[in-house]
CSV table of C-alpha atoms in Angstrom, one decimal:
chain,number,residue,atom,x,y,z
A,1,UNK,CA,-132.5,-57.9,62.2
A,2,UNK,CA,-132.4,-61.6,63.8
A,3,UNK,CA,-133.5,-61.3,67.6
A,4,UNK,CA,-132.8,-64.0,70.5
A,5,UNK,CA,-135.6,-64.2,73.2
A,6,UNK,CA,-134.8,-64.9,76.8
A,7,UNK,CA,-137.0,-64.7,80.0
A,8,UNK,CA,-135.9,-62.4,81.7
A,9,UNK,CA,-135.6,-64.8,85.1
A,10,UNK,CA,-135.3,-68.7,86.0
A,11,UNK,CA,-135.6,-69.7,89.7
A,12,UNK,CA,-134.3,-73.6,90.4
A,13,UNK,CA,-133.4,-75.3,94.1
A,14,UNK,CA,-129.9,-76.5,94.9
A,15,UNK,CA,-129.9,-79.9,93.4
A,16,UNK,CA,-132.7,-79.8,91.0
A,17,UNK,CA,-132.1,-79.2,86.9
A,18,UNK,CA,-132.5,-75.5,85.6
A,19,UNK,CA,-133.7,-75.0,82.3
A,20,UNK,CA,-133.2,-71.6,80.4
A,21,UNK,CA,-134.7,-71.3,76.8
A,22,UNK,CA,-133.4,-69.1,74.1
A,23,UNK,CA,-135.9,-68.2,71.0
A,24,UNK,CA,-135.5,-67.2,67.4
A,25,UNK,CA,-136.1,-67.8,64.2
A,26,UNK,CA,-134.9,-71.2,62.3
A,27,UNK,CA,-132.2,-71.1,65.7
A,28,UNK,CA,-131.7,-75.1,65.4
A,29,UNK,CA,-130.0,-73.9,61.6
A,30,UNK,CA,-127.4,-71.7,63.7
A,31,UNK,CA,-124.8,-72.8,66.0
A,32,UNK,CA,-125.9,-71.6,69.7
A,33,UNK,CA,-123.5,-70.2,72.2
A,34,UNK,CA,-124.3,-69.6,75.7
A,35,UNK,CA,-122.7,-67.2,78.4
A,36,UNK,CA,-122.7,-67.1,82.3
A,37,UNK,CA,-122.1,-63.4,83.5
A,38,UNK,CA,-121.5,-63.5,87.5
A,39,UNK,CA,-122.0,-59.7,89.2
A,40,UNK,CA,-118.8,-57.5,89.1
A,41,UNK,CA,-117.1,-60.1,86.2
A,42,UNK,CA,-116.5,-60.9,82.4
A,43,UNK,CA,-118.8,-63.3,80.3
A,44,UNK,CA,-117.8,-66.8,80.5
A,45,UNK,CA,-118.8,-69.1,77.6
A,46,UNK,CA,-120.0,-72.3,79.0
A,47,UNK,CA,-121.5,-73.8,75.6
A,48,UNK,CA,-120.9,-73.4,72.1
A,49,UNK,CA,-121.7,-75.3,68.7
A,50,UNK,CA,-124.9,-76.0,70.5
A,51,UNK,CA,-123.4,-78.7,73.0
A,52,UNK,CA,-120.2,-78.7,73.1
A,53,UNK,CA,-118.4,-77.3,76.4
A,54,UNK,CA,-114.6,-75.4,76.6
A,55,UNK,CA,-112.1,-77.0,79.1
A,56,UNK,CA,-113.0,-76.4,82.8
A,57,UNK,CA,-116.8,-76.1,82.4
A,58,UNK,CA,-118.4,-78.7,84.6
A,59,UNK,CA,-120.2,-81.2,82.9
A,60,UNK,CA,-123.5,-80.5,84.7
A,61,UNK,CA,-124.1,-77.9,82.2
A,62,UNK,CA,-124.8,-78.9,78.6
A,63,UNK,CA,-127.0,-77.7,75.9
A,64,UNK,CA,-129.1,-78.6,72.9
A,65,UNK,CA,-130.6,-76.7,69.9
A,66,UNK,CA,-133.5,-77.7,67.7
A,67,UNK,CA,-136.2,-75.8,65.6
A,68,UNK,CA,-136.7,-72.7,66.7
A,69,UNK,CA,-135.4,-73.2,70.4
A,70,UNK,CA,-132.0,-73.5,72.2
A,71,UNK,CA,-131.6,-74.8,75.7
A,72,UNK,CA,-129.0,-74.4,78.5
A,73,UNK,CA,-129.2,-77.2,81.1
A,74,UNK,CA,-127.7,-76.9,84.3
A,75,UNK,CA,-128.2,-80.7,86.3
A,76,UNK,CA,-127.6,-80.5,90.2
A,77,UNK,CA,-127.4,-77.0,90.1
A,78,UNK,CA,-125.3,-75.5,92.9
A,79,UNK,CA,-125.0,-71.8,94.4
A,80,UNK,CA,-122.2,-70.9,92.7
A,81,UNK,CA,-124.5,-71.2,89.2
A,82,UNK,CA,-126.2,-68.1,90.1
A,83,UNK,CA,-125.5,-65.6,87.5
A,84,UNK,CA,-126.9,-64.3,84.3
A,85,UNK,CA,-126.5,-66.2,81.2
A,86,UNK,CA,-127.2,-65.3,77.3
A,87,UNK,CA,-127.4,-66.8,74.4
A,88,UNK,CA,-125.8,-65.9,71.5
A,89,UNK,CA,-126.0,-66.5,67.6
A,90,UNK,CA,-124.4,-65.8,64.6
A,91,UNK,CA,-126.1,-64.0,61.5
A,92,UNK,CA,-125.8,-62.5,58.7
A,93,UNK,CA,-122.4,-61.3,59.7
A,94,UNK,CA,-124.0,-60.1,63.3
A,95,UNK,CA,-123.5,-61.7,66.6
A,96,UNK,CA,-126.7,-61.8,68.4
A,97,UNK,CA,-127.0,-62.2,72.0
A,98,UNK,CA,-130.7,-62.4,73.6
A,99,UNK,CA,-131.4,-60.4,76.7
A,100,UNK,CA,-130.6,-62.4,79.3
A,101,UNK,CA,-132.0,-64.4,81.9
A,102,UNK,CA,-131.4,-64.0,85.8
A,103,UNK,CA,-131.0,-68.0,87.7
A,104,UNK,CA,-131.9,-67.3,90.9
A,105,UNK,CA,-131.0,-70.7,93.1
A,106,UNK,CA,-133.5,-71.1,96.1
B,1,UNK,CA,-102.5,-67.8,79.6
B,2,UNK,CA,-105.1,-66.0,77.1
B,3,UNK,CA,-105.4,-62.0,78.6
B,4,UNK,CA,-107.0,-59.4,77.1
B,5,UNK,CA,-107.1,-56.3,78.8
B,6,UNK,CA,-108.8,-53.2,77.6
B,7,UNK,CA,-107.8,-49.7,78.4
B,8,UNK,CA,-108.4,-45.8,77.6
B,9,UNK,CA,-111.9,-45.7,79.0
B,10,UNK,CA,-113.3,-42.8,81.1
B,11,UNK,CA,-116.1,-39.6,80.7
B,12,UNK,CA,-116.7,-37.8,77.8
B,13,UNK,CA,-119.2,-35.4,76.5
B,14,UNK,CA,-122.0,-35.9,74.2
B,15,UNK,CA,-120.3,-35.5,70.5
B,16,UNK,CA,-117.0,-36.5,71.8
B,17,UNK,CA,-114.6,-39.2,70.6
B,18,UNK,CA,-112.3,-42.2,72.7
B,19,UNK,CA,-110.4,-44.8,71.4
B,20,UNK,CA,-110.6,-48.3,73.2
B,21,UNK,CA,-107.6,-50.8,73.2
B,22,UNK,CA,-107.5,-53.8,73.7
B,23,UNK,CA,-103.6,-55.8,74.5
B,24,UNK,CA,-103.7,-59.0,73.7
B,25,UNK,CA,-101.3,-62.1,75.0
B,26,UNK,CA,-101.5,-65.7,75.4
B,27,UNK,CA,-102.1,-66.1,71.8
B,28,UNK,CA,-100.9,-66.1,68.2
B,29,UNK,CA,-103.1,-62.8,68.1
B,30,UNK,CA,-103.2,-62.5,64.5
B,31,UNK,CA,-104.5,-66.0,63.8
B,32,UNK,CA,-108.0,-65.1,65.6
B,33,UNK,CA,-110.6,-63.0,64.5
B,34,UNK,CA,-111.4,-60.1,67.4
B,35,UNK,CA,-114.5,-58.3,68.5
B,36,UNK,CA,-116.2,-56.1,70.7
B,37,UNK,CA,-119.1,-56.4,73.0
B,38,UNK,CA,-120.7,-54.0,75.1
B,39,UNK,CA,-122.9,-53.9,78.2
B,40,UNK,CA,-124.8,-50.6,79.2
B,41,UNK,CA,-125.4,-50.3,83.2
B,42,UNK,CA,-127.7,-53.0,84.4
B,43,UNK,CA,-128.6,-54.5,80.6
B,44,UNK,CA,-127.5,-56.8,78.7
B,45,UNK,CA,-124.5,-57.7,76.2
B,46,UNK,CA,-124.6,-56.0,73.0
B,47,UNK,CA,-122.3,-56.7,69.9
B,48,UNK,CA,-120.6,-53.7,68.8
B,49,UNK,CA,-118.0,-54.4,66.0
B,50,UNK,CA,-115.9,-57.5,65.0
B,51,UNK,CA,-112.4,-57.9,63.1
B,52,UNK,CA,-110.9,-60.4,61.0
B,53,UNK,CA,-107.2,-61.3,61.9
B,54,UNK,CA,-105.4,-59.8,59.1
B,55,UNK,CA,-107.9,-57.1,59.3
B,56,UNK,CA,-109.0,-56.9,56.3
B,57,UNK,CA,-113.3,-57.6,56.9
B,58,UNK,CA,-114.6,-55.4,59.6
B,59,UNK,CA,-118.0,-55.8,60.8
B,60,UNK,CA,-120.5,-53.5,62.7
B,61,UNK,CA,-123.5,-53.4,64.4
B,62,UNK,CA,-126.3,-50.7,63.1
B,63,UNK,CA,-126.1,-48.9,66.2
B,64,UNK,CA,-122.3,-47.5,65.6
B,65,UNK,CA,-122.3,-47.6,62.0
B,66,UNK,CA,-120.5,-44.6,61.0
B,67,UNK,CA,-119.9,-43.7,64.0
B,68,UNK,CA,-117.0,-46.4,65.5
B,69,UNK,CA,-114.2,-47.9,63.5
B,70,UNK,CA,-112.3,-50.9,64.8
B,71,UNK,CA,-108.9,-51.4,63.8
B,72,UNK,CA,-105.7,-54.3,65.1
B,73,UNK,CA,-101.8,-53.5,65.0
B,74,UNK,CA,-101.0,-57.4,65.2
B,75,UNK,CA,-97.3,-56.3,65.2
B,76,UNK,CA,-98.3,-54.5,69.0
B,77,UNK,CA,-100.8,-57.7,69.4
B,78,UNK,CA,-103.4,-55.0,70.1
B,79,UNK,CA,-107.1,-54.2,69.3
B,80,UNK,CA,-108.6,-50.9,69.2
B,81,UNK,CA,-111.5,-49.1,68.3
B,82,UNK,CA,-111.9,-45.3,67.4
B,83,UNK,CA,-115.6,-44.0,69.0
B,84,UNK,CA,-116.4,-40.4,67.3
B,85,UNK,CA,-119.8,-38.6,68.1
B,86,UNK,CA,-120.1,-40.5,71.0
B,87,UNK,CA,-124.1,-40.4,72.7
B,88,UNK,CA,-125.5,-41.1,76.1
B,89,UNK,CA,-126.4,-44.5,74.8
B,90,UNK,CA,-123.4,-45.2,74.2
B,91,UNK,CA,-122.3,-45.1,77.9
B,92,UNK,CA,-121.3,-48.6,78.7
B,93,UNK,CA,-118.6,-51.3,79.8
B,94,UNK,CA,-116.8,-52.1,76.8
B,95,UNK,CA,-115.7,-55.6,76.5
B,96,UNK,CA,-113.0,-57.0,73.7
B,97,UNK,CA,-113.6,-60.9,72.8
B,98,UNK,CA,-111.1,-63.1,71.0
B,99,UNK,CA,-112.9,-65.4,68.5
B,100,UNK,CA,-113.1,-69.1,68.6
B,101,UNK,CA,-112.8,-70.4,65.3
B,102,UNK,CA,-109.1,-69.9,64.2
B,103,UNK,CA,-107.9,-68.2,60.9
B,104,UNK,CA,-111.7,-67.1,60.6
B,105,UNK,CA,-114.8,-65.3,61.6
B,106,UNK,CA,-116.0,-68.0,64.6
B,107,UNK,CA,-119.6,-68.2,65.9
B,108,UNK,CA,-118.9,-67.4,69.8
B,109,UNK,CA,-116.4,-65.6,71.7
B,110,UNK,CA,-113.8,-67.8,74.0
B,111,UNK,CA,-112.3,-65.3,75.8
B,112,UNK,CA,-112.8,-62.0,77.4
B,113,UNK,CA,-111.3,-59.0,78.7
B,114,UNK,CA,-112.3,-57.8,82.0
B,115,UNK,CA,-114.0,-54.8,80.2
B,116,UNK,CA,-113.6,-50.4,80.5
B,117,UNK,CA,-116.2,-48.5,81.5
B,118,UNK,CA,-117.2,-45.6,78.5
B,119,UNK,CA,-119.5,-42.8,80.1
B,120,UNK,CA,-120.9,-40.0,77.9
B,121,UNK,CA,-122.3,-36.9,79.6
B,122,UNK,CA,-122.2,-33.3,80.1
């Protein structure tokens, strides 16, 4: 079965750019989707199709996805970006999501 | 205003069966593919079943194979799924997604419910 890799916890300061990685095999063939879970609420997709971001997500975060390797970007990160956030693919008629990784902002 | 909002969750025993809904607004429900996603205390999200609009493909992960059937009444704009011989690993918040893509399986989930919490123990 296809498995998304995450670690497990990103720290960033307010300001500077927070980089989370997602892992798996051929990923850059798949479209990558990306999730920020606050404590207490619902997933919220902030990317999907890799880069592309749904109406009323800031544009400070944006994504890429190439090889084996997706990435979530968050530029100036503020407070309020503190949350967890997955990734998420489709295969074989699954939808994957990797573990989770904790941003901690400092 | 997309809302999902899932019901019937609560505590049940080891071998027991719940059924999950899931009403729908905001929509043209049966134009979207539907799914379900769950997230065990303090872990992470796990896919658990997904549905076409029309309902005719249905989709599971290994772990409920057999086990949990997902069905839609799109006349009641309303998802459900049927859990039988349910196990402590099963215990979980229970989340129903609506599909991107329209008129098709998508590749991510736009919207969310605010999720019911399924316990299983003696």
């Amino acid at each position: 079965s296809y498995e998304l890799a995450q670690p497990p916890s990103v720290s960033v300061s307010p300001g500077q750019t927070a980089s989370i990685l997602c892992s798996g095999d051929k990923l850059g063939d798949k479209y990558a989707s990306w999730y920020q879970q606050k404590p207490g609420q619902s997933p919220v997709l902030v990317i999907y199709q890799d880069r592309k971001r749904p109406s009323g997500i800031p544009e400070r975060f944006s994504g890429s996805n190439s090889g084996n390797t997706a990435t979530l970007t968050i530029s100036g990160t503020q407070a309020m970006d503190e949350a967890d956030y997955y990734c998420q693919a489709w295969d074989s008629s699954t939808w994957v999501f990797g573990g989770g990784t904790k941003l901690t902002v400092l | 205003e997309v809302q999902l909002m899932e019901s019937g969750g609560g505590l049940v025993q080891p071998g027991g069966s719940l059924r999950l809904s899931c009403a729908a607004s905001g929509f043209t429900f049966t134009n979207y593919a539907m799914g379900w996603v769950r997230q065990a205390p303090g872990k992470g999200l796990e896919w658990v079943s997904a549905i076409r609009g029309n309902g005719g493909t249905t989709y599971y992960a290994d772990s409920v194979k057999g086990r949990f059937t997902v069905s839609r009444d799109n006349s009641k704009k309303t998802l459900y799924l049927q859990m039988h011989s349910l196990r402590a690993e099963d215990t979980a918040v229970y989340y129903c997604a609506k599909f991107s893509k329209i008129h098709d399986y998508g590749d991510d989930f736009d919207y969310w419910g605010q999720g019911t919490l399924v316990t299983v123990s003696a």
